[in-house]
Amino acid sequence: MMRRIMIMLMAALATAAMAQNGASLAEQANAAYQKDDFNGALGLYEKAAKEEGTSSLLYYNMGNTHYRLGNMGKAVLCYERALVLDPANDDARTNLEFVNDKLQLKIDRGSSFVSDTIGGFVRSIASDTWAHLGIATFILFLIAVVVYVFADAVILRKMGFFGGGVLLLVAIVSNICAFYTHSIAVNKSYAIVTIPSATLSTSPRSPKDKSEEAFMLNEGTKVEIVDSVVTAAVGGESVKWLDVKADEQHRAWIRASEVEEI
């Protein structure tokens, strides 16, 4: 009887272990997040990113977890990464705007309302979708050319001529948008400040006095990386510095350890 009970207990434990192993790391992280175990969830999300690969949803969930832990800069970074992988991730975009407002990040990058609106619309659609649209409209353009050349009716020839012109324009614009969104997806020239505040320097070294301090950036600020150098600090330790632009008027050097690339 005792032996039978032991066998049943061992079978139950084995079943529980199999069920645990069967759940993906991301699913285990989601479960931990639902239990408000945010540190545990973050560890599992990071492990999932290394072992199972990244995704827009995974970065979105990591952003939410960092926000719950008070890591605002990391939250912004994860939402930005989620949008790089899927520009149509409205949840990530909404949360990114919420955190930026909470951090009161209002960097003026010299863009206008019109350019921001158009750029936001283009980025909200994945590059593959733009590419498919470009291919489809180009095929329709070829059909319109055939109609214009071979149709006998004047109305059909006019439709082929003007319709073909519109379709060709749409095909060109779609391919430009596909190239633009793809270039954003593979572009590593942007980074997020991940420390509470960073003091930038006028040269790639720690400021010796106030005259060498350029300006300060708060946690969560997005910067454009222009250049980088590695310098030897006191004691022979190498330090990597990034030449970054916060906007068109603000450009200086920051330690690479104080930011993370998107």
GROMACS .gro file of N, CA, C and O in nm, residues 130 133-134 137-138 140-141 161-177:
model
   96
  130TRP      N    1   0.401   4.737  -4.671
  130TRP     CA    2   0.430   4.838  -4.776
  130TRP      C    3   0.484   4.770  -4.901
  130TRP      O    4   0.447   4.807  -5.014
  133LEU      N    5   0.208   4.595  -5.089
  133LEU     CA    6   0.124   4.694  -5.156
  133LEU      C    7   0.193   4.746  -5.283
  133LEU      O    8   0.129   4.764  -5.387
  134GLY      N    9   0.323   4.769  -5.273
  134GLY     CA   10   0.397   4.816  -5.390
  134GLY      C   11   0.395   4.716  -5.503
  134GLY      O   12   0.377   4.753  -5.620
  137THR      N   13   0.025   4.699  -5.654
  137THR     CA   14  -0.010   4.816  -5.736
  137THR      C   15   0.072   4.820  -5.865
  137THR      O   16   0.023   4.867  -5.969
  138PHE      N   17   0.195   4.768  -5.862
  138PHE     CA   18   0.275   4.766  -5.985
  138PHE      C   19   0.216   4.666  -6.085
  138PHE      O   20   0.213   4.692  -6.207
  140LEU      N   21  -0.101   4.587  -6.101
  140LEU     CA   22  -0.220   4.654  -6.154
  140LEU      C   23  -0.182   4.762  -6.255
  140LEU      O   24  -0.255   4.785  -6.353
  141PHE      N   25  -0.069   4.828  -6.232
  141PHE     CA   26  -0.020   4.928  -6.329
  141PHE      C   27   0.009   4.863  -6.464
  141PHE      O   28  -0.027   4.918  -6.569
  161PHE      N   29  -0.495   5.490  -6.892
  161PHE     CA   30  -0.391   5.593  -6.886
  161PHE      C   31  -0.386   5.660  -6.749
  161PHE      O   32  -0.281   5.661  -6.683
  162PHE      N   33  -0.498   5.716  -6.705
  162PHE     CA   34  -0.500   5.788  -6.578
  162PHE      C   35  -0.489   5.693  -6.458
  162PHE      O   36  -0.419   5.723  -6.359
  163GLY      N   37  -0.560   5.579  -6.469
  163GLY     CA   38  -0.551   5.481  -6.360
  163GLY      C   39  -0.410   5.426  -6.345
  163GLY      O   40  -0.360   5.408  -6.234
  164GLY      N   41  -0.346   5.402  -6.460
  164GLY     CA   42  -0.208   5.353  -6.457
  164GLY      C   43  -0.114   5.453  -6.393
  164GLY      O   44  -0.023   5.415  -6.318
  165GLY      N   45  -0.136   5.581  -6.423
  165GLY     CA   46  -0.052   5.684  -6.362
  165GLY      C   47  -0.064   5.686  -6.211
  165GLY      O   48   0.036   5.696  -6.139
  166VAL      N   49  -0.189   5.675  -6.163
  166VAL     CA   50  -0.212   5.673  -6.017
  166VAL      C   51  -0.150   5.549  -5.954
  166VAL      O   52  -0.085   5.556  -5.850
  167LEU      N   53  -0.169   5.435  -6.019
  167LEU     CA   54  -0.114   5.310  -5.966
  167LEU      C   55   0.038   5.311  -5.962
  167LEU      O   56   0.099   5.263  -5.867
  168LEU      N   57   0.100   5.368  -6.066
  168LEU     CA   58   0.245   5.377  -6.068
  168LEU      C   59   0.295   5.465  -5.953
  168LEU      O   60   0.394   5.432  -5.886
  169LEU      N   61   0.225   5.576  -5.929
  169LEU     CA   62   0.263   5.665  -5.819
  169LEU      C   63   0.252   5.594  -5.685
  169LEU      O   64   0.341   5.604  -5.600
  170VAL      N   65   0.141   5.520  -5.666
  170VAL     CA   66   0.121   5.446  -5.541
  170VAL      C   67   0.230   5.340  -5.524
  170VAL      O   68   0.282   5.320  -5.413
  171ALA      N   69   0.266   5.274  -5.634
  171ALA     CA   70   0.370   5.170  -5.627
  171ALA      C   71   0.503   5.231  -5.587
  171ALA      O   72   0.575   5.175  -5.503
  172ILE      N   73   0.537   5.346  -5.643
  172ILE     CA   74   0.664   5.411  -5.609
  172ILE      C   75   0.665   5.455  -5.463
  172ILE      O   76   0.762   5.430  -5.390
  173VAL      N   77   0.556   5.519  -5.419
  173VAL     CA   78   0.548   5.566  -5.281
  173VAL      C   79   0.552   5.448  -5.184
  173VAL      O   80   0.620   5.454  -5.080
  174SER      N   81   0.484   5.339  -5.217
  174SER     CA   82   0.482   5.221  -5.130
  174SER      C   83   0.621   5.162  -5.113
  174SER      O   84   0.661   5.122  -5.003
  175ASN      N   85   0.696   5.156  -5.223
  175ASN     CA   86   0.832   5.102  -5.214
  175ASN      C   87   0.925   5.194  -5.135
  175ASN      O   88   1.013   5.147  -5.062
  176ILE      N   89   0.905   5.325  -5.148
  176ILE     CA   90   0.983   5.419  -5.068
  176ILE      C   91   0.953   5.400  -4.920
  176ILE      O   92   1.043   5.398  -4.836
  177CYS      N   93   0.824   5.386  -4.889
  177CYS     CA   94   0.783   5.365  -4.749
  177CYS      C   95   0.837   5.232  -4.696
  177CYS      O   96   0.878   5.223  -4.579
   0.00000   0.00000   0.00000
